[in-house]
Coordinates of C-alpha atoms and ligand atoms in Angstrom, one line a residue:
X1 CA 51.7 102.1 -27.1
X2 CA 53.9 105.8 -25.9
X3 CA 56.4 103.4 -24.1
X4 CA 56.9 100.8 -26.9
X5 CA 54.3 101.4 -29.9
X6 CA 55.6 101.8 -33.7
X7 CA 54.9 105.8 -34.7
X8 CA 53.0 104.3 -37.5
X9 CA 51.0 102.3 -34.0
X10 CA 50.9 106.1 -32.6
X11 CA 50.0 107.9 -35.3
X12 CA 47.0 105.6 -35.8
X13 CA 45.6 105.4 -32.6
X14 CA 47.6 108.5 -30.0
X15 CA 46.0 111.2 -32.8
X16 CA 42.5 109.6 -31.9
X17 CA 42.6 109.1 -28.0
X18 CA 44.3 112.7 -27.7
X19 CA 41.4 114.4 -29.8
X20 CA 38.8 112.4 -27.1
X21 CA 37.6 110.2 -30.3
X22 CA 39.0 107.0 -29.3
X23 CA 39.6 105.5 -25.6
X24 CA 41.8 103.0 -24.7
X25 CA 41.6 99.8 -22.1
X26 CA 44.0 97.8 -20.5
X27 CA 43.5 94.1 -20.3
X28 CA 46.5 92.7 -18.5
X29 CA 44.1 90.3 -15.6
X30 CA 42.4 87.3 -16.1
X31 CA 39.9 84.7 -13.8
X32 CA 42.9 82.6 -12.9
X33 CA 45.9 85.2 -13.2
X34 CA 45.3 88.8 -11.4
X35 CA 48.4 89.0 -9.2
X36 CA 50.2 86.7 -10.9
X37 CA 49.8 87.7 -14.2
X38 CA 52.4 86.2 -16.1
X39 CA 50.3 83.3 -15.3
X40 CA 47.8 84.4 -18.3
X41 CA 46.4 82.1 -20.8
X42 CA 44.9 84.0 -23.4
X43 CA 47.0 83.1 -26.5
X44 CA 47.6 84.7 -29.9
X45 CA 49.3 82.5 -32.4
X46 CA 50.8 83.7 -35.5
X47 CA 49.0 82.7 -38.5
X48 CA 50.8 84.7 -42.0
X49 CA 51.0 88.0 -41.8
X50 CA 48.1 87.8 -38.8
X51 CA 47.8 86.8 -35.2
X52 CA 44.6 84.9 -34.0
X53 CA 43.7 85.8 -30.6
X54 CA 42.0 83.8 -28.0
X55 CA 40.9 83.9 -24.3
X56 CA 39.2 85.8 -21.1
X57 CA 40.3 89.0 -20.1
X58 CA 38.7 90.1 -16.4
X59 CA 38.3 93.4 -14.4
X60 CA 38.9 95.8 -17.8
X61 CA 37.9 99.1 -16.7
X62 CA 36.0 100.6 -19.5
X63 CA 35.2 97.4 -21.0
X64 CA 32.4 97.8 -24.1
X65 CA 32.8 101.9 -23.9
X66 CA 36.1 101.8 -25.3
X67 CA 37.2 101.6 -29.2
X68 CA 40.5 100.5 -28.7
X69 CA 42.3 97.7 -26.4
X70 CA 45.5 96.8 -25.1
X71 CA 45.4 93.1 -24.7
X72 CA 48.3 90.9 -23.3
X73 CA 48.7 87.8 -24.9
X74 CA 51.6 84.6 -24.7
X75 CA 53.0 84.2 -28.0
X76 CA 55.1 81.4 -26.7
X77 CA 54.4 79.5 -24.0
X78 CA 57.6 78.1 -23.2
X79 CA 58.6 81.3 -21.5
X80 CA 56.0 82.5 -19.1
X81 CA 56.7 86.7 -18.7
X82 CA 59.2 86.5 -21.6
X83 CA 56.4 84.9 -24.2
X84 CA 54.0 87.2 -23.5
X85 CA 53.2 89.8 -26.3
X86 CA 50.9 93.5 -26.5
X87 CA 48.8 94.1 -29.1
X88 CA 46.3 97.1 -29.8
X89 CA 42.6 95.0 -30.8
X90 CA 39.4 97.3 -31.5
X91 CA 36.2 97.1 -30.4
X92 CA 35.2 96.3 -33.8
X93 CA 37.3 93.2 -34.6
X94 CA 35.4 90.2 -34.9
X95 CA 34.9 88.0 -32.4
X96 CA 35.3 90.7 -29.7
X97 CA 32.7 90.5 -27.8
X98 CA 31.8 91.8 -23.4
X99 CA 30.4 90.2 -20.6
X100 CA 28.2 91.4 -17.9
X101 CA 28.6 94.8 -15.9
X102 CA 30.2 93.4 -12.9
X103 CA 28.4 94.3 -9.2
X104 CA 30.9 96.2 -7.0
X105 CA 31.4 97.9 -3.6
X106 CA 32.0 100.9 -5.1
X107 CA 33.2 103.4 -7.8
X108 CA 29.7 102.2 -10.4
X109 CA 30.9 105.2 -12.3
X110 CA 33.1 102.9 -14.0
X111 CA 32.3 100.4 -16.1
X112 CA 34.4 97.1 -15.5
X113 CA 33.0 94.0 -17.7
X114 CA 34.9 91.0 -19.1
X115 CA 36.5 91.1 -22.7
X116 CA 36.3 87.8 -24.7
X117 CA 38.3 87.1 -27.6
X118 CA 37.5 84.6 -30.4
X119 CA 39.2 83.8 -32.4
X120 CA 40.7 87.5 -33.0
X121 CA 42.2 88.2 -36.3
X122 CA 44.3 90.9 -36.0
X123 CA 47.4 92.0 -38.6
X124 CA 51.1 91.2 -36.8
X125 CA 51.6 94.8 -37.5
X126 CA 49.1 96.2 -34.1
X127 CA 51.6 94.5 -32.0
X128 CA 53.1 96.8 -29.4
X129 CA 56.4 96.6 -29.4
X130 CA 58.8 93.2 -30.2
X131 CA 57.3 90.0 -29.3
X132 CA 57.6 88.5 -26.1
X133 CA 58.2 92.6 -24.5
X134 CA 54.5 93.0 -23.8
X135 CA 55.1 91.9 -20.1
X136 CA 57.8 94.0 -20.0
X137 CA 55.7 97.2 -21.5
X138 CA 52.6 96.6 -19.0
X139 CA 55.0 96.4 -15.4
X140 CA 56.7 100.1 -17.3
X141 CA 53.2 101.2 -17.8
X142 CA 52.3 100.1 -14.2
X143 CA 55.3 102.1 -12.7
X144 CA 53.5 105.3 -14.4
X145 CA 49.9 104.4 -14.1
X146 CA 50.2 103.6 -10.1
X147 CA 50.6 107.3 -9.3
X148 CA 47.6 107.8 -11.0
X149 CA 45.8 105.4 -8.4
X150 CA 47.8 107.5 -5.9
X151 CA 46.0 110.6 -7.3
X152 CA 42.5 108.9 -6.9
X153 CA 42.8 108.2 -3.6
X154 CA 44.0 111.6 -2.5
X155 CA 41.3 112.9 -4.2
X156 CA 38.9 110.9 -2.1
X157 CA 40.9 111.3 0.9
X158 CA 40.8 115.3 0.4
X159 CA 36.6 115.1 -0.3
X160 CA 35.8 113.2 3.3
X161 CA 38.1 115.3 5.2
X162 CA 36.8 118.8 3.5
X163 CA 33.1 116.7 4.2
X164 CA 33.7 116.0 8.0
X165 CA 35.5 119.0 8.6
X166 CA 32.3 121.4 7.8
X167 CA 30.0 118.5 9.2
X168 CA 31.6 118.4 12.9
X169 CA 31.3 122.1 13.3
X170 CA 27.8 122.3 12.2
X171 CA 27.2 119.3 14.4
X172 CA 26.3 119.9 17.8
X173 CA 26.3 117.4 21.4
X174 CA 26.1 118.5 24.9
X175 CA 25.8 121.7 23.9
X176 CA 28.8 122.5 21.5
X177 CA 29.6 121.5 18.1
X178 CA 31.5 118.8 17.8
X179 CA 34.6 119.8 16.7
X180 CA 35.2 121.9 20.1
X181 CA 36.0 117.8 21.3
X182 CA 39.6 117.2 21.7
X183 CA 38.9 113.7 20.5
X184 CA 37.4 114.7 17.9
X185 CA 40.2 117.8 16.9
X186 CA 42.7 115.0 17.3
X187 CA 40.7 112.3 14.6
X188 CA 40.9 115.5 11.9
X189 CA 44.5 116.3 12.8
X190 CA 45.9 112.9 12.0
X191 CA 43.6 112.7 9.2
X192 CA 45.1 116.2 7.3
X193 CA 49.0 115.2 8.0
X194 CA 48.4 111.4 6.5
X195 CA 46.6 113.0 3.6
X196 CA 49.4 115.9 3.5
X197 CA 52.4 113.2 3.9
X198 CA 50.4 111.6 0.4
X199 CA 50.2 114.2 -1.4
X200 CA 54.0 114.8 -0.9
X201 CA 54.8 111.2 -2.0
X202 CA 52.4 111.9 -4.7
X203 CA 53.4 114.8 -6.4
X204 CA 56.9 113.4 -5.9
X205 CA 56.2 110.3 -7.7
X206 CA 54.6 112.0 -10.8
X207 CA 57.4 114.4 -11.0
X208 CA 59.9 111.3 -11.4
X209 CA 57.2 110.3 -13.4
X210 CA 57.7 112.9 -16.2
X211 CA 61.2 112.5 -15.8
X212 CA 61.6 108.8 -16.4
X213 CA 63.8 108.6 -13.1
X214 CA 65.5 105.2 -12.6
X215 CA 63.5 105.1 -9.2
X216 CA 60.4 105.3 -10.6
X217 CA 59.2 102.1 -9.9
X218 CA 59.8 102.0 -6.0
X219 CA 58.4 105.8 -5.3
X220 CA 55.4 104.8 -7.7
X221 CA 55.0 102.3 -6.3
X222 CA 55.2 104.0 -2.9
X223 CA 52.8 106.7 -3.9
X224 CA 49.6 104.2 -4.8
X225 CA 49.9 102.1 -1.2
X226 CA 50.4 105.2 0.9
X227 CA 47.9 106.9 -0.3
X228 CA 45.4 104.3 -1.0
X229 CA 45.9 103.3 2.6
X230 CA 45.3 106.7 3.8
X231 CA 42.2 107.1 1.8
X232 CA 40.7 104.1 3.1
X233 CA 41.4 105.0 6.9
X234 CA 40.6 108.6 6.5
X235 CA 37.1 107.9 4.7
X236 CA 36.7 105.4 7.4
X237 CA 37.3 108.3 10.0
X238 CA 34.6 110.9 7.8
X239 CA 32.4 108.2 8.7
X240 CA 33.1 107.8 12.1
X241 CA 33.1 111.9 12.3
X242 CA 29.2 111.9 11.3
X243 CA 28.6 109.3 13.3
X244 CA 24.8 107.2 12.1
X245 CA 24.3 109.9 9.6
X246 CA 27.6 109.1 8.0
X247 CA 26.8 105.5 7.6
X248 CA 23.1 106.3 5.1
X249 CA 23.4 107.2 1.7
X250 CA 22.2 110.7 2.4
X251 CA 25.3 111.8 3.1
X252 CA 28.6 111.6 0.9
X253 CA 31.2 109.7 3.0
X254 CA 30.2 106.2 3.0
X255 CA 30.3 105.9 -0.8
X256 CA 33.5 107.5 -0.3
X257 CA 34.8 105.0 2.0
X258 CA 33.3 102.3 -0.8
X259 CA 35.7 104.1 -3.5
X260 CA 38.4 104.2 -1.9
X261 CA 38.5 100.6 -1.6
X262 CA 38.9 100.0 -5.1
X263 CA 42.2 102.1 -4.8
X264 CA 43.8 98.9 -2.4
X265 CA 43.4 96.5 -5.0
X266 CA 43.5 97.7 -8.8
X267 CA 46.5 98.1 -10.3
X268 CA 47.9 95.2 -8.0
X269 CA 46.9 95.1 -4.3
X270 CA 49.3 97.0 -2.2
X271 CA 50.2 93.4 -1.5
X272 CA 51.8 93.4 -4.7
X273 CA 52.6 97.3 -3.9
X274 CA 55.0 96.2 -0.7
X275 CA 56.9 93.1 -2.9
X276 CA 57.3 96.0 -6.1
X277 CA 59.0 97.9 -3.1
X278 CA 60.9 95.2 -1.7
X279 CA 62.4 94.1 -4.6
X280 CA 63.6 98.1 -5.6
X281 CA 64.4 99.2 -2.3
X282 CA 66.4 103.1 -2.3
Ligands
FAD1 C1 36.8 97.5 -10.4 C2 38.3 96.9 -10.9 C3 38.7 97.5 -12.1 C4 40.3 97.3 -12.8 N1 40.6 97.5 -13.9 C5 41.8 96.5 -14.3 C6 41.7 96.9 -15.9 O1 41.3 97.7 -16.2 N2 42.8 96.3 -16.5 C7 43.7 95.1 -16.2 O2 43.9 94.3 -16.4 N3 42.8 94.9 -14.0 C8 42.0 95.4 -13.7 N4 41.6 94.7 -12.6 C9 42.6 93.9 -12.1 C10 42.7 94.2 -11.0 O3 44.2 94.6 -10.9 C11 43.5 92.8 -10.1 O4 42.2 92.7 -9.4 C12 44.2 92.8 -9.2 O5 45.3 92.9 -9.6 C13 44.3 91.7 -7.9 O6 44.4 90.2 -8.8 P1 42.9 89.0 -8.4 O7 41.8 90.1 -8.3 O8 43.3 88.3 -9.1 O9 43.2 88.9 -6.4 P2 44.2 87.6 -6.2 O10 45.7 87.7 -7.3 O11 43.7 86.0 -6.5 O12 44.9 88.0 -5.2 C14 43.8 87.5 -3.7 C15 44.3 88.3 -2.3 O13 45.7 87.2 -2.5 C16 47.2 88.7 -2.1 N5 48.4 87.8 -2.6 C17 48.2 86.8 -3.7 N6 49.6 87.4 -4.5 C18 50.5 87.5 -3.2 C19 51.8 87.3 -2.6 N7 53.1 87.0 -4.0 N8 52.1 87.8 -1.3 C20 50.7 88.1 -0.8 N9 49.4 88.2 -1.0 C21 49.2 88.2 -2.4 C22 46.3 90.1 -3.2 O14 47.2 90.6 -2.1 C23 45.0 89.5 -2.8 O15 45.0 90.0 -1.1 C24 40.6 95.6 -12.0 C25 40.1 95.3 -10.7 C26 39.2 95.9 -9.9 C27 38.2 95.1 -9.0

């Protein structure tokens, strides 16, 4: 919306978003179109001064909670990615409904559901940008939002290190705190080193996002990919540092390990991030 929406759309929706009155969900993925998002099947067919939307969007964060949905849909099936347009769909629009909450490995506090669009009629002026520019807008959006996933990963990793650091100083084996063993110290040093590298990359990418730098696509993908891989490694090591206790729900690090996993998957898997980086090498 900020990147491509008309002034009217921005006035109508961003004010309530900024006030915290209305939240937006991002609807790109479908049951059969994940990494290959341009293979989506959701259609929007022009009917007078409206478009009629039909299809299923899958894995939508905050579906059912958000009042507004940015929905990518095919307006010209002959053009693949250049035949996709973006629309604002409202929760209250007739024909909008939601699937059952997904039962997930982690991020259980974040609702994920399908969004069903069954003959949803939206006024033509709810199109974001020009017809056929929706996919390009969706990709430009990801350049910015991937950095928020890097930040999420970084926070989870830092939390796991902080917890494990405190634990190994308290836990005694062989008559002394396990933190006194060099094998443990080397693990902590590696964890802290990787987190710091992830932090620098994430902050640098965030600056590029604010400035709109030309190498943002590479940097955003690199920050997301690196920070999420670090989060997975660090949280797994944190479980290791707590031994058997780390493997139980009595301690928070197993949850952090489960929460870290999603950061390698959503906003484009880390395989997809590597494709993006390879196509945009500095
Ligand atoms: C909890 C959660 C929340 C989500 N929230 C949203 C949301 O709000 N909005 C939204 O639109 N989507 C959302 N997603 C969807 C998410 O972005 C997709 O799951 C992700 O892009 C991967 O798509 P897929 O699951 O279909 O996997 P697939 O694309 O089927 O991939 C399967 C495997 O193949 C690999 N792969 C695919 N293509 C290639 C290739 N060319 N080269 C190498 N490897 C490849 C993938 O990396 C993966 O390992 C969410 C997903 C989850 C789980």
